[in-house]
Coordinates of C-alpha atoms in Angstrom, one line a residue:
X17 CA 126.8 108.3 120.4
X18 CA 123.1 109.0 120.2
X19 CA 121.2 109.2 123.8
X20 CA 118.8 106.9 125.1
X21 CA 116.5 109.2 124.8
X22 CA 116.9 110.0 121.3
X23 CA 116.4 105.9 120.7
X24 CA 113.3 106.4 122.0
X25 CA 112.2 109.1 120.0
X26 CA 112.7 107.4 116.9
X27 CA 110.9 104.0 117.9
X28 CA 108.1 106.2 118.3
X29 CA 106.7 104.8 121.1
X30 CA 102.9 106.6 120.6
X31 CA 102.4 104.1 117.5
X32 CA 102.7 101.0 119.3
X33 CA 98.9 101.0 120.6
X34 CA 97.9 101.1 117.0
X35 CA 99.9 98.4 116.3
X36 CA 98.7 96.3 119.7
X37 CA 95.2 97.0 118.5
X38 CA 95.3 94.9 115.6
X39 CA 96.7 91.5 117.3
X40 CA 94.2 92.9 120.7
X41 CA 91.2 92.3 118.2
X42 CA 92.4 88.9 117.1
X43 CA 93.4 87.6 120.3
X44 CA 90.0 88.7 121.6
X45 CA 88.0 87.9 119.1
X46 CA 90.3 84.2 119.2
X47 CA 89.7 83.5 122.7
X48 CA 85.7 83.1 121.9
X49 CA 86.8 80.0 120.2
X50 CA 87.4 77.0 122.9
X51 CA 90.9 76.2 121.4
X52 CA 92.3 79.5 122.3
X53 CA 96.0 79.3 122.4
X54 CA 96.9 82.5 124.7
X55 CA 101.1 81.8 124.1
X56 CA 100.5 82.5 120.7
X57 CA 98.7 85.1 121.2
X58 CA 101.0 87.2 123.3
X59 CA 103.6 86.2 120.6
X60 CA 102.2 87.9 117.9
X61 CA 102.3 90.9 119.8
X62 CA 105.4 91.0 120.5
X63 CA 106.1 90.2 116.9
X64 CA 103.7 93.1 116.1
X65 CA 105.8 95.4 117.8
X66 CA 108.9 94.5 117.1
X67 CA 107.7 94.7 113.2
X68 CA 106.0 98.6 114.3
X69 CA 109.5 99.6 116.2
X70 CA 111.3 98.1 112.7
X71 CA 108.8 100.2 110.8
X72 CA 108.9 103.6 112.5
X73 CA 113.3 103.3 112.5
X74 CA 113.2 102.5 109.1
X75 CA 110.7 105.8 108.2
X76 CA 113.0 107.8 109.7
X77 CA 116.4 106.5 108.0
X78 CA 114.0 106.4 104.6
X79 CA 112.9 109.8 104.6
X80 CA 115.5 111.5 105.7
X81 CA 117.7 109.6 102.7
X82 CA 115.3 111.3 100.3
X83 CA 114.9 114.1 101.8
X84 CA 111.5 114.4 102.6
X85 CA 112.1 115.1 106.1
X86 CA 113.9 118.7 105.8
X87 CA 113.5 122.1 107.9
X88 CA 109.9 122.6 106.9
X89 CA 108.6 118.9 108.1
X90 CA 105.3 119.8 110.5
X91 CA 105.0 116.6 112.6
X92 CA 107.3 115.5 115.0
X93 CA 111.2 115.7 114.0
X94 CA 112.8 112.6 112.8
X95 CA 116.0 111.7 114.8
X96 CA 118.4 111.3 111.4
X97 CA 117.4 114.4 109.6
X98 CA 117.9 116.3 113.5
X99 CA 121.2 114.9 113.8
X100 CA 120.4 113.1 117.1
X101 CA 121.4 109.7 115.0
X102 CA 123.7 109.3 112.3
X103 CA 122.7 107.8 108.9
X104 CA 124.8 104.8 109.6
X105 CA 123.7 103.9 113.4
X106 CA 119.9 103.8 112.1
X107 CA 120.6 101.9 109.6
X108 CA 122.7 99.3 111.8
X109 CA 119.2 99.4 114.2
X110 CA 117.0 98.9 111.2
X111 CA 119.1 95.6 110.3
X112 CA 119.4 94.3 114.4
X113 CA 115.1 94.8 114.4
X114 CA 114.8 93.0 111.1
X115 CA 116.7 90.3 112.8
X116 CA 114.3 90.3 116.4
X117 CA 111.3 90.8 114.2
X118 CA 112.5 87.6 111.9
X119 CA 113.2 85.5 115.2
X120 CA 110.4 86.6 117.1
X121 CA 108.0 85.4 114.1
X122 CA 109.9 82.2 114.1
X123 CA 109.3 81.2 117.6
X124 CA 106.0 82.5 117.4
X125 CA 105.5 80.0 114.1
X126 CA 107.6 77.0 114.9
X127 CA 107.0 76.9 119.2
X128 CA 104.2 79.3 120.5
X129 CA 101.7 78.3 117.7
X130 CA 103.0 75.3 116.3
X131 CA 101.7 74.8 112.9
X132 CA 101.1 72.3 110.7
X133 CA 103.2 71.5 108.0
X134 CA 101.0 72.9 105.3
X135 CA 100.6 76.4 106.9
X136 CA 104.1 77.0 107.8
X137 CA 105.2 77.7 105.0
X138 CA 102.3 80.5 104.6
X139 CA 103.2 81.9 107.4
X140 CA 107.1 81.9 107.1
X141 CA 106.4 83.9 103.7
X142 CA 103.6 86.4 105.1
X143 CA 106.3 87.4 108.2
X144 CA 109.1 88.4 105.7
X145 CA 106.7 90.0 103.4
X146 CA 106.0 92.1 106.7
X147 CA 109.2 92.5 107.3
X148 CA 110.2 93.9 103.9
X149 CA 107.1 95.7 103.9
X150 CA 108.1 97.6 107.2
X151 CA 111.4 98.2 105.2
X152 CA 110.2 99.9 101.4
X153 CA 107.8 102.1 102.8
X154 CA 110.3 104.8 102.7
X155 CA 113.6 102.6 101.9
X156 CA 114.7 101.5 98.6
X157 CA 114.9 103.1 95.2
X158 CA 111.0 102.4 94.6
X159 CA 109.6 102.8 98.4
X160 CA 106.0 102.3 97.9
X161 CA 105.0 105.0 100.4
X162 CA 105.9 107.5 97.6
X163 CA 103.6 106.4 95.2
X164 CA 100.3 106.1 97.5
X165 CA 100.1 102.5 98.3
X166 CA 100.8 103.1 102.0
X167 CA 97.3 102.8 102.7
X168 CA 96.5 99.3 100.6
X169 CA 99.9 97.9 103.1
X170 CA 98.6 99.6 106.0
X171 CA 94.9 97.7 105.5
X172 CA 96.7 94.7 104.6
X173 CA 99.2 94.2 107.7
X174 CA 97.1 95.7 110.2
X175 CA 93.9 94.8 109.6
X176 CA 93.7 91.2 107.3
X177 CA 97.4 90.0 108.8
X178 CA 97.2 91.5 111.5
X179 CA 93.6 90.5 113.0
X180 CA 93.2 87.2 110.9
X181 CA 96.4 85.9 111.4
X182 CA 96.5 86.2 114.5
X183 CA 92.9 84.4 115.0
X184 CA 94.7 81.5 113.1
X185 CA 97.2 81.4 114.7
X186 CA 95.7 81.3 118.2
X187 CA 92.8 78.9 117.3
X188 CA 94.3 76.8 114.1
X189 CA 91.3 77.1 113.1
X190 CA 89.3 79.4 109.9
X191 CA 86.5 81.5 110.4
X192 CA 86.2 83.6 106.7
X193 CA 83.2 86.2 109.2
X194 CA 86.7 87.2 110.7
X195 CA 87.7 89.1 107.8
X196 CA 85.2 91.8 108.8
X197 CA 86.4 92.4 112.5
X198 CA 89.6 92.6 110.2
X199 CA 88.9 94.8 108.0
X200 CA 87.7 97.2 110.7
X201 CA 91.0 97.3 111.9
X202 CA 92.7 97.7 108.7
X203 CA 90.4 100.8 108.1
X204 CA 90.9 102.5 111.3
X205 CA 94.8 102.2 111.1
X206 CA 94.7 103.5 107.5
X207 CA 92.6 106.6 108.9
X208 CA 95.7 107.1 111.2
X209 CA 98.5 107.1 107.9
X210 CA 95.4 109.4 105.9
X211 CA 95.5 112.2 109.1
X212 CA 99.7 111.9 109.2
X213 CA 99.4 112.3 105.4
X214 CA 96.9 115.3 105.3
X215 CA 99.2 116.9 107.9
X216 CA 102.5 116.6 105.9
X217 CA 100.6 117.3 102.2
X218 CA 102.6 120.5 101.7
X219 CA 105.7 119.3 102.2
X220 CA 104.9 116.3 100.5
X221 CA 103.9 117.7 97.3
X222 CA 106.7 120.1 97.3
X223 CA 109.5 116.7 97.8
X224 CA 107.1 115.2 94.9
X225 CA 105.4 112.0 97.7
X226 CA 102.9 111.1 96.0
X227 CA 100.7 109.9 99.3
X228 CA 97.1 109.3 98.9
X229 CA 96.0 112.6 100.1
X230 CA 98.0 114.3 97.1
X231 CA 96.9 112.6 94.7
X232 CA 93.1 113.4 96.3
X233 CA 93.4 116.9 97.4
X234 CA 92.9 117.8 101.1
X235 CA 88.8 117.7 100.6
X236 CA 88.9 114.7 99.1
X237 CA 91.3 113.1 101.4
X238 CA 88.5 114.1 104.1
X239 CA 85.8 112.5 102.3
X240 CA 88.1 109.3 102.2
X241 CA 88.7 109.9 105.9
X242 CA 84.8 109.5 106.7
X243 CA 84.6 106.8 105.1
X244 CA 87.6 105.3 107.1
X245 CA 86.3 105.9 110.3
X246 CA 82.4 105.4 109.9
X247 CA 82.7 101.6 108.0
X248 CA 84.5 99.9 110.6
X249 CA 81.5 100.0 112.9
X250 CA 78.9 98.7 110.4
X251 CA 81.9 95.7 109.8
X252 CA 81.7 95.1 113.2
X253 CA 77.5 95.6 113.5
X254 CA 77.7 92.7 110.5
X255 CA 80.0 90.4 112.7
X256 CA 77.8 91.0 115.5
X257 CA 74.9 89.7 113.9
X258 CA 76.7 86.9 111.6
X259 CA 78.5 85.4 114.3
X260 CA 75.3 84.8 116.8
X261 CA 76.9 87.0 119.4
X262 CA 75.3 87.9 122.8
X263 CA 73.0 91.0 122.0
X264 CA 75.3 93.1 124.6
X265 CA 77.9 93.6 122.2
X266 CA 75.9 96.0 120.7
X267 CA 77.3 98.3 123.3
X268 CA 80.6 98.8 121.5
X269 CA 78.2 101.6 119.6
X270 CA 78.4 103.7 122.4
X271 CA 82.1 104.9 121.6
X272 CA 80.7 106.0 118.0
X273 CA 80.1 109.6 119.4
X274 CA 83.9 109.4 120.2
X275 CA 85.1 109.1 116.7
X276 CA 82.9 111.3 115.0
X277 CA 83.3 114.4 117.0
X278 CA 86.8 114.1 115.4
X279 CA 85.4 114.3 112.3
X280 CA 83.4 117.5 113.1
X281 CA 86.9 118.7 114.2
X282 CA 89.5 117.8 111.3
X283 CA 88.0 120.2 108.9
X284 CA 89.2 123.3 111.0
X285 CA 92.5 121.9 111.0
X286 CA 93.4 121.2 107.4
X287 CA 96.7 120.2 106.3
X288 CA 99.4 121.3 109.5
X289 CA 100.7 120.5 112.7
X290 CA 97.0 121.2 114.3
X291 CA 96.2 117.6 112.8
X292 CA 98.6 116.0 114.6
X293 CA 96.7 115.4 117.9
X294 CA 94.1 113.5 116.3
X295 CA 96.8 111.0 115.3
X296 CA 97.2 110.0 118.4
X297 CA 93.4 110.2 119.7
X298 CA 92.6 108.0 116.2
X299 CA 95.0 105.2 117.8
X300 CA 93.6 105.4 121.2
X301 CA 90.4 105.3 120.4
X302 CA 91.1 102.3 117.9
X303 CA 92.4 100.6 120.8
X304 CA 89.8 101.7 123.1
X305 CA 87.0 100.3 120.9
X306 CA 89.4 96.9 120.1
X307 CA 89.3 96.0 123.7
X308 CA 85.5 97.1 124.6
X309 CA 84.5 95.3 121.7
X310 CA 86.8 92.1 122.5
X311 CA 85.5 92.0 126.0
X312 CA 82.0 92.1 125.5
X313 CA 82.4 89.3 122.8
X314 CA 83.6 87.3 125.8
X315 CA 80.8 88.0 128.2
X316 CA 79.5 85.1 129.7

């Protein structure tokens, strides 16, 4: 029987800030709005991380299947392929989280947010598209992770789900200027799969995952990376201004420095295991500038 210890491991607990960001903004940005519904709120994140657990179980039951996790993997090793859990007990957990993660999103839909009629049935659809998109990243005959369309899901579910969604569903009301607050999000969490992927591009090309970063090359990857990092904070300058917000959250501009001196950095560490500690700084510092920037939007 696997440990508690290995459980841990393989929910992967240093992903769930990322995942907390993304709910964090729209919550935040959601309680500006004088029908702020803080129940729902604090249910999507718990949905949120459920759904992130659900994901990171199933990425390590789907690679390991394939094979792409082997001897020569450089980030951290995955619990199945180690032999700390058997095929058959992550699969079992990856079934019991699809089941919290489907009746968390139910209460958060039917008795923390309690929707109308009309948007229910959105919403039902949108949580098992999450749900199976947690799943075929890496599971499946056709997991879309393999092809490089992990980054279009990752912008999708973290940032326009994630953020809007979560607006919506704390507010019941729509807002389109919270797309870009959104899209911020989604950006910065796609810089943290585009550094995960630049790490493991040797091993990927060699098991044939065709991520992102293969298909660009590791200077072209980089390229894409700048760009990842450096539009969320015009997106958030634009909501700024758009939404008639108090002059003070300008401020947020002062974690900037922050996220580019990791940009300076990456270059020396192309493509191995030296890239993995700006994985984790990436999703700090996403969470760091989520809550800064959520705060000062709420200054009175």
């Amino acid at each position: 029987m696997a440990s508690i210890q290995s459980w841990i491991k393989a929910a992967r607990l240093r992903t769930l800030p990322l995942a907390l960001a993304s709910i964090a903004m729209g919550g935040l940005v959601a309680a500006t709005h004088p029908r702020f519904n803080l129940r729902a709120a604090l249910m999507a994140a718990l949905t949120t991380l459920l759904l992130q657990i659900l994901s990171n179980l199933a990425n390590d039951y789907g690679d390991s299947s394939s094979g792409i996790d082997n001897e020569h993997r450089v980030g951290p090793k995955r619990t199945v392929q180690s032999g700390e859990i058997s095929a058959a007990s992550m699969k079992k957990a990856v079934i019991l989280f699809s089941f919290l993660s489907l009746l968390s999103g139910l209460l958060l839909i039917f008795w923390a947010a309690s929707l109308p009629v009309k948007t229910t049935a959105l919403f039902l659809l949108l949580g098992l598209a999450a749900i199976t998109a947690a799943i075929k990243y890496t599971v499946g005959k056709n997991p879309y992770g393999y092809v490089g369309l992990g980054d279009f899901f990752v912008f999708l579910f973290f940032g326009i789900v994630g953020v809007a969604g979560t607006w919506y569903l704390s507010t019941k009301a729509w807002d389109p200027l919270i797309l870009l607050p959104a899209s911020a999000l989604g950006l910065l969490s796609t810089g943290v799969l585009n550094l995960n992927n630049m790490r493991d591009i040797a091993n990927d090309q060699q098991k044939g995952k065709n991520t992102l970063v293969v298909k660009l090359g590791l200077s072209g990857a980089f390229l894409y990376h700048c760009l990842l990092i450096l539009l969320p904070f015009l997106l958030l300058i634009l909501y700024t201004l758009l939404s008639g917000a108090d002059p003070r959250v300008f401020l947020f501009l002062i974690l900037l420095p922050l996220f580019v001196v990791d940009l300076v950095r990456i270059p020396q560490s192309f493509g191995g295991a030296m890239l993995d500690p700006f994985l984790r700084k990436l999703a700090i510092k996403t969470l760091l500038l989520t809550l800064f920037f959520g705060v000062l939007l709420n200054l009175k």
